[in-house]
Amino acid sequence: MKLSVIGCGYLGAVHAAAMASIGHEVVGIDVDERKIAALSVGEAPFFEPGLPEILQQGIASGNLRFTTDMSEARGAKVHFVGVGTPQQKDGYAADLTYVNGAFEALAPYLSPGDVVAGKSTVPVGTAADLAPLVERTGATLVWNPEFLREGFAVKDTIDPDRLVVGVPQDESGEIAADVLREVYHPAVAKGTPFLVTDLATAELVKVAANAFLATKISFINAMAEIAEATGADVTQLADAIGHDVRIGRRFLGAGIGFGGGCLPKDIRAFAARAEELGRGESVGFLREVDAINLRRRERAVTLVLDALDHDIVGKRVTVLGAAFKPHSDDIRDSPALDVAVRLRGLGAEVTVTDPQAIENARRQHPQLTYVADRDEALRNADAVILVTEWDEYRRNLSPEHAATLTTGRIMIDGRNGLDAAAWRAAGWTYVGMGRP
Ligand code: NAD
């Protein structure tokens, strides 16, 4: 099928390449000329495992191309829109400028029978607002929220754990749902749940999922705060409650909390939208979820301060990680960088290392010192803090080896990812989060 994908960022570039890899003829469209230039020659403009391979295959096969020219969307049967929906600069609500801009730019090239599938995460009600613009052209608007995880985006796009499509409640909606079934044929054929809903439900599914995940993380971080006041160990607590299948162990890792381009802004936008709907109190707890999350960053900084006996000015602190999570170079609202910037603000000489995210981090925080090589970054450190649980730091760094590089023997484990006993046995002062 001929498809267009509008917006070629973390979501759209992967979507375009993944759809080409399952046999569709895809044009990816973005306003960012640098991104399109890179994508056109098969280069991923960001780090995503497996993306370069499917990009290059798609381009070589002639199934995949990229352009800045919106008119090339003409002729596609389905148009996916995955442009950004960041937090507004002066508030918590989502900024819909890019979504509105993309729909207005696309509308002149739509034909009767086309399907426009919104993929951006939007406040509930957005699709209903956009529908008249699309319907005037004879096309149908559906909402097809995306659940991919950065770092696993290729697999998640080709083989998702479920597909959700919100459609208008008439015959055009039924036809459009069938078109999307055809688009996602390999996943549908293997029995992946394909849920057809109304537009509002589909929009809500996405923010509800992210609200739940954020709540789960903040729940365990709230338990970490209580553990800290009582001498209990939150990791043992998480193991113990996680054995209950109703609870589950995943997303119960206490530490410096969540960040990235989705969870923080999505829970804020959800709370803001609920207030507009007169239902602010229904998700009022999301403000608390956000507050707990941000407190953990502060707590990590306090742990470094305490470990250095509050003598931090001029002390060399190595920060292991810059990306908001491993397997990604995404630094949007990264807790790791937030901690690094705060430590520097207190007078520490901060060195940041990361396997993938240094370039992005340097652009946003040029005041920090970056060293790509992990061991070089550790050299002469007075204290070390692990903030992004890359295997390079969590699994493949032995305390004995680290001790040959650093001056001090202080390890603050902001992700509770290290073997505390091993680090202590090697002579380190090991400090976890929510652990005695
Ligand atoms: P991004 O910033 O990486 O990409 C957005 C892209 O849209 C940019 O390349 C930008 O240049 C482009 N764009 C803006 N206006 C445009 C226009 N008028 N025409 C064409 N292109 C335009 O953002 P992202 O991470 O890919 O997120 C996109 C959306 O997907 C957001 O709503 C996000 O919440 C949602 N989402 C993201 C993820 C994820 O893991 N990144 C997962 C699920 C959902």
mmCIF file of C-alpha atoms in Angstrom, residues 103-335:
data_model
loop_
_atom_site.group_PDB
_atom_site.id
_atom_site.type_symbol
_atom_site.label_atom_id
_atom_site.label_comp_id
_atom_site.label_asym_id
_atom_site.label_seq_id
_atom_site.Cartn_x
_atom_site.Cartn_y
_atom_site.Cartn_z
ATOM 1 C CA PHE A 103 -2.848 18.716 9.254
ATOM 2 C CA GLU A 104 -3.276 22.082 7.523
ATOM 3 C CA ALA A 105 -0.274 21.410 5.313
ATOM 4 C CA LEU A 106 -1.478 17.896 4.452
ATOM 5 C CA ALA A 107 -5.146 18.670 3.769
ATOM 6 C CA PRO A 108 -4.685 20.071 0.202
ATOM 7 C CA TYR A 109 -3.136 16.769 -0.890
ATOM 8 C CA LEU A 110 -5.816 14.425 0.445
ATOM 9 C CA SER A 111 -8.189 12.574 -1.860
ATOM 10 C CA PRO A 112 -11.598 11.013 -1.191
ATOM 11 C CA GLY A 113 -11.146 7.576 0.386
ATOM 12 C CA ASP A 114 -7.753 8.380 1.949
ATOM 13 C CA VAL A 115 -7.256 7.572 5.610
ATOM 14 C CA VAL A 116 -5.403 10.001 7.870
ATOM 15 C CA ALA A 117 -4.110 8.190 10.954
ATOM 16 C CA GLY A 118 -3.002 10.436 13.802
ATOM 17 C CA LYS A 119 -0.177 8.843 15.779
ATOM 18 C CA SER A 120 0.969 11.765 17.919
ATOM 19 C CA THR A 121 -0.019 11.635 21.577
ATOM 20 C CA VAL A 122 -2.720 14.286 21.878
ATOM 21 C CA PRO A 123 -5.209 15.584 24.429
ATOM 22 C CA VAL A 124 -8.555 13.819 24.178
ATOM 23 C CA GLY A 125 -10.809 15.777 21.830
ATOM 24 C CA THR A 126 -8.061 16.747 19.380
ATOM 25 C CA ALA A 127 -9.218 14.285 16.714
ATOM 26 C CA ALA A 128 -12.790 15.571 16.913
ATOM 27 C CA ASP A 129 -11.459 19.113 16.386
ATOM 28 C CA LEU A 130 -9.387 18.048 13.379
ATOM 29 C CA ALA A 131 -12.007 15.806 11.765
ATOM 30 C CA PRO A 132 -13.864 18.514 9.768
ATOM 31 C CA LEU A 133 -10.635 19.609 8.055
ATOM 32 C CA VAL A 134 -9.996 16.024 6.928
ATOM 33 C CA GLU A 135 -13.607 15.153 6.100
ATOM 34 C CA ARG A 136 -13.972 18.174 3.821
ATOM 35 C CA THR A 137 -11.550 16.422 1.454
ATOM 36 C CA GLY A 138 -13.505 13.150 1.469
ATOM 37 C CA ALA A 139 -10.811 11.443 3.579
ATOM 38 C CA THR A 140 -11.408 9.765 6.961
ATOM 39 C CA LEU A 141 -9.581 10.656 10.175
ATOM 40 C CA VAL A 142 -8.684 7.872 12.606
ATOM 41 C CA TRP A 143 -6.433 7.920 15.668
ATOM 42 C CA ASN A 144 -3.834 5.174 15.965
ATOM 43 C CA PRO A 145 -1.780 5.865 19.110
ATOM 44 C CA GLU A 146 1.781 4.603 19.255
ATOM 45 C CA PHE A 147 3.161 2.576 22.170
ATOM 46 C CA LEU A 148 6.741 2.018 20.992
ATOM 47 C CA ARG A 149 9.591 2.126 23.483
ATOM 48 C CA GLU A 150 12.719 3.955 22.360
ATOM 49 C CA GLY A 151 15.521 1.403 22.203
ATOM 50 C CA PHE A 152 13.039 -1.251 21.040
ATOM 51 C CA ALA A 153 11.158 0.922 18.565
ATOM 52 C CA VAL A 154 11.734 -1.197 15.455
ATOM 53 C CA LYS A 155 10.483 -4.379 17.080
ATOM 54 C CA ASP A 156 7.624 -2.545 18.798
ATOM 55 C CA THR A 157 6.482 -1.014 15.499
ATOM 56 C CA ILE A 158 6.627 -4.193 13.424
ATOM 57 C CA ASP A 159 5.455 -6.511 16.183
ATOM 58 C CA PRO A 160 3.498 -4.439 18.745
ATOM 59 C CA ASP A 161 1.757 -5.965 21.764
ATOM 60 C CA ARG A 162 -1.515 -4.404 20.635
ATOM 61 C CA LEU A 163 -2.903 -2.101 17.958
ATOM 62 C CA VAL A 164 -5.495 0.516 18.807
ATOM 63 C CA VAL A 165 -7.471 2.401 16.192
ATOM 64 C CA GLY A 166 -10.054 5.028 17.067
ATOM 65 C CA VAL A 167 -12.509 5.565 14.221
ATOM 66 C CA PRO A 168 -15.605 7.655 13.471
ATOM 67 C CA GLN A 169 -18.778 5.825 14.486
ATOM 68 C CA ASP A 170 -20.142 5.333 10.970
ATOM 69 C CA GLU A 171 -19.432 3.268 7.885
ATOM 70 C CA SER A 172 -16.387 5.358 6.967
ATOM 71 C CA GLY A 173 -14.912 4.310 10.306
ATOM 72 C CA GLU A 174 -15.446 0.624 9.611
ATOM 73 C CA ILE A 175 -13.839 0.947 6.193
ATOM 74 C CA ALA A 176 -10.889 2.868 7.646
ATOM 75 C CA ALA A 177 -10.380 0.218 10.357
ATOM 76 C CA ASP A 178 -10.155 -2.429 7.619
ATOM 77 C CA VAL A 179 -7.599 -0.326 5.769
ATOM 78 C CA LEU A 180 -5.469 -0.166 8.921
ATOM 79 C CA ARG A 181 -5.816 -3.929 9.389
ATOM 80 C CA GLU A 182 -4.339 -4.286 5.932
ATOM 81 C CA VAL A 183 -1.503 -1.869 6.734
ATOM 82 C CA TYR A 184 -0.551 -3.874 9.809
ATOM 83 C CA HIS A 185 -1.161 -7.237 8.102
ATOM 84 C CA PRO A 186 1.803 -9.199 9.543
ATOM 85 C CA ALA A 187 0.916 -8.296 13.140
ATOM 86 C CA VAL A 188 -2.806 -8.823 12.543
ATOM 87 C CA ALA A 189 -2.149 -12.214 10.896
ATOM 88 C CA LYS A 190 -0.252 -13.446 13.934
ATOM 89 C CA GLY A 191 -3.125 -12.547 16.217
ATOM 90 C CA THR A 192 -1.945 -9.259 17.734
ATOM 91 C CA PRO A 193 -4.942 -7.714 19.524
ATOM 92 C CA PHE A 194 -6.473 -5.116 17.190
ATOM 93 C CA LEU A 195 -8.813 -2.892 19.157
ATOM 94 C CA VAL A 196 -11.213 -0.645 17.321
ATOM 95 C CA THR A 197 -12.639 2.172 19.456
ATOM 96 C CA ASP A 198 -14.122 5.611 19.027
ATOM 97 C CA LEU A 199 -11.743 8.523 18.565
ATOM 98 C CA ALA A 200 -11.833 9.767 22.157
ATOM 99 C CA THR A 201 -11.131 6.324 23.607
ATOM 100 C CA ALA A 202 -8.119 5.830 21.359
ATOM 101 C CA GLU A 203 -6.683 9.187 22.375
ATOM 102 C CA LEU A 204 -7.277 8.370 26.019
ATOM 103 C CA VAL A 205 -5.783 4.862 25.806
ATOM 104 C CA LYS A 206 -2.368 6.344 25.121
ATOM 105 C CA VAL A 207 -2.335 8.899 27.927
ATOM 106 C CA ALA A 208 -3.938 6.432 30.332
ATOM 107 C CA ALA A 209 -1.173 3.899 29.594
ATOM 108 C CA ASN A 210 1.535 6.471 30.218
ATOM 109 C CA ALA A 211 -0.218 7.773 33.328
ATOM 110 C CA PHE A 212 -0.331 4.232 34.696
ATOM 111 C CA LEU A 213 3.355 3.579 34.000
ATOM 112 C CA ALA A 214 4.388 6.900 35.545
ATOM 113 C CA THR A 215 2.239 6.162 38.577
ATOM 114 C CA LYS A 216 3.836 2.756 39.008
ATOM 115 C CA ILE A 217 7.322 4.271 38.998
ATOM 116 C CA SER A 218 6.348 7.049 41.386
ATOM 117 C CA PHE A 219 4.604 4.546 43.635
ATOM 118 C CA ILE A 220 7.819 2.613 44.182
ATOM 119 C CA ASN A 221 9.747 5.863 44.560
ATOM 120 C CA ALA A 222 7.287 6.948 47.255
ATOM 121 C CA MET A 223 8.011 3.619 48.965
ATOM 122 C CA ALA A 224 11.724 4.458 48.619
ATOM 123 C CA GLU A 225 11.101 7.690 50.540
ATOM 124 C CA ILE A 226 9.424 5.717 53.317
ATOM 125 C CA ALA A 227 12.216 3.129 53.231
ATOM 126 C CA GLU A 228 14.737 5.923 53.684
ATOM 127 C CA ALA A 229 12.929 7.094 56.814
ATOM 128 C CA THR A 230 12.791 3.603 58.298
ATOM 129 C CA GLY A 231 15.942 1.779 57.224
ATOM 130 C CA ALA A 232 13.979 -0.586 54.984
ATOM 131 C CA ASP A 233 15.219 -1.699 51.555
ATOM 132 C CA VAL A 234 12.957 -0.698 48.654
ATOM 133 C CA THR A 235 14.526 -3.192 46.239
ATOM 134 C CA GLN A 236 13.616 -6.102 48.505
ATOM 135 C CA LEU A 237 10.190 -4.575 48.948
ATOM 136 C CA ALA A 238 9.753 -4.344 45.162
ATOM 137 C CA ASP A 239 10.878 -7.961 44.719
ATOM 138 C CA ALA A 240 8.451 -9.103 47.370
ATOM 139 C CA ILE A 241 5.380 -7.231 46.124
ATOM 140 C CA GLY A 242 6.378 -7.882 42.501
ATOM 141 C CA HIS A 243 5.860 -11.628 42.931
ATOM 142 C CA ASP A 244 2.160 -10.914 43.171
ATOM 143 C CA VAL A 245 1.043 -11.275 39.555
ATOM 144 C CA ARG A 246 -1.564 -8.585 40.112
ATOM 145 C CA ILE A 247 1.283 -6.159 40.843
ATOM 146 C CA GLY A 248 4.234 -7.449 38.764
ATOM 147 C CA ARG A 249 7.890 -6.508 39.200
ATOM 148 C CA ARG A 250 8.327 -4.454 36.015
ATOM 149 C CA PHE A 251 8.393 -0.671 36.373
ATOM 150 C CA LEU A 252 9.042 -1.094 40.098
ATOM 151 C CA GLY A 253 12.662 0.001 39.914
ATOM 152 C CA ALA A 254 13.160 2.746 42.486
ATOM 153 C CA GLY A 255 15.746 5.347 41.559
ATOM 154 C CA ILE A 256 15.957 8.850 40.132
ATOM 155 C CA GLY A 257 12.677 8.394 38.303
ATOM 156 C CA PHE A 258 11.307 8.773 34.812
ATOM 157 C CA GLY A 259 12.021 11.353 32.123
ATOM 158 C CA GLY A 260 12.126 11.481 28.342
ATOM 159 C CA GLY A 261 9.985 13.009 25.643
ATOM 160 C CA CYS A 262 6.790 11.232 26.696
ATOM 161 C CA LEU A 263 5.937 10.380 30.305
ATOM 162 C CA PRO A 264 6.552 13.769 31.990
ATOM 163 C CA LYS A 265 4.817 15.891 29.360
ATOM 164 C CA ASP A 266 2.030 13.346 28.822
ATOM 165 C CA ILE A 267 0.962 13.217 32.474
ATOM 166 C CA ARG A 268 1.057 17.016 32.682
ATOM 167 C CA ALA A 269 -0.962 17.394 29.496
ATOM 168 C CA PHE A 270 -3.443 14.811 30.762
ATOM 169 C CA ALA A 271 -3.926 16.679 34.037
ATOM 170 C CA ALA A 272 -4.310 19.967 32.160
ATOM 171 C CA ARG A 273 -6.872 18.474 29.773
ATOM 172 C CA ALA A 274 -8.825 16.927 32.649
ATOM 173 C CA GLU A 275 -9.039 20.351 34.259
ATOM 174 C CA GLU A 276 -10.388 21.848 31.017
ATOM 175 C CA LEU A 277 -13.020 19.101 31.066
ATOM 176 C CA GLY A 278 -13.985 19.980 34.635
ATOM 177 C CA ARG A 279 -12.558 16.649 35.841
ATOM 178 C CA GLY A 280 -9.281 17.864 37.263
ATOM 179 C CA GLU A 281 -9.765 15.953 40.485
ATOM 180 C CA SER A 282 -10.044 12.634 38.643
ATOM 181 C CA VAL A 283 -6.367 12.729 37.770
ATOM 182 C CA GLY A 284 -5.228 15.142 40.474
ATOM 183 C CA PHE A 285 -2.941 12.364 41.705
ATOM 184 C CA LEU A 286 -0.814 12.846 38.581
ATOM 185 C CA ARG A 287 0.465 16.100 40.078
ATOM 186 C CA GLU A 288 1.682 14.046 43.035
ATOM 187 C CA VAL A 289 3.175 11.438 40.685
ATOM 188 C CA ASP A 290 5.095 14.264 38.992
ATOM 189 C CA ALA A 291 6.189 15.783 42.321
ATOM 190 C CA ILE A 292 7.462 12.450 43.718
ATOM 191 C CA ASN A 293 9.360 11.901 40.489
ATOM 192 C CA LEU A 294 11.083 15.283 40.617
ATOM 193 C CA ARG A 295 11.920 14.866 44.328
ATOM 194 C CA ARG A 296 14.005 11.804 43.524
ATOM 195 C CA ARG A 297 16.352 13.854 41.378
ATOM 196 C CA GLU A 298 16.867 16.191 44.317
ATOM 197 C CA ARG A 299 17.379 13.201 46.595
ATOM 198 C CA ALA A 300 20.155 11.848 44.360
ATOM 199 C CA VAL A 301 21.926 15.192 44.595
ATOM 200 C CA THR A 302 21.560 15.145 48.392
ATOM 201 C CA LEU A 303 23.101 11.657 48.503
ATOM 202 C CA VAL A 304 26.172 12.922 46.622
ATOM 203 C CA LEU A 305 26.405 15.925 48.946
ATOM 204 C CA ASP A 306 26.120 13.735 52.041
ATOM 205 C CA ALA A 307 28.693 11.276 50.764
ATOM 206 C CA LEU A 308 31.124 14.162 50.233
ATOM 207 C CA ASP A 309 30.380 15.561 53.727
ATOM 208 C CA HIS A 310 28.873 18.632 52.044
ATOM 209 C CA ASP A 311 32.312 19.586 50.797
ATOM 210 C CA ILE A 312 31.410 19.554 47.108
ATOM 211 C CA VAL A 313 32.962 22.734 45.675
ATOM 212 C CA GLY A 314 35.748 21.741 43.307
ATOM 213 C CA LYS A 315 35.159 18.029 43.879
ATOM 214 C CA ARG A 316 35.260 15.880 40.766
ATOM 215 C CA VAL A 317 32.006 14.041 40.255
ATOM 216 C CA THR A 318 31.599 11.613 37.346
ATOM 217 C CA VAL A 319 28.056 11.157 36.083
ATOM 218 C CA LEU A 320 27.487 7.812 34.357
ATOM 219 C CA GLY A 321 24.769 8.454 31.805
ATOM 220 C CA ALA A 322 23.081 11.374 30.066
ATOM 221 C CA ALA A 323 20.236 9.781 28.094
ATOM 222 C CA PHE A 324 16.893 9.530 29.871
ATOM 223 C CA LYS A 325 17.203 5.755 29.649
ATOM 224 C CA PRO A 326 19.595 3.190 28.174
ATOM 225 C CA HIS A 327 19.419 2.150 24.490
ATOM 226 C CA SER A 328 18.520 5.721 23.507
ATOM 227 C CA ASP A 329 20.279 9.013 22.786
ATOM 228 C CA ASP A 330 17.159 10.936 23.785
ATOM 229 C CA ILE A 331 17.901 13.552 26.444
ATOM 230 C CA ARG A 332 14.492 15.218 26.578
ATOM 231 C CA ASP A 333 13.736 15.845 30.267
ATOM 232 C CA SER A 334 16.526 13.460 31.212
ATOM 233 C CA PRO A 335 16.794 12.909 34.979
#
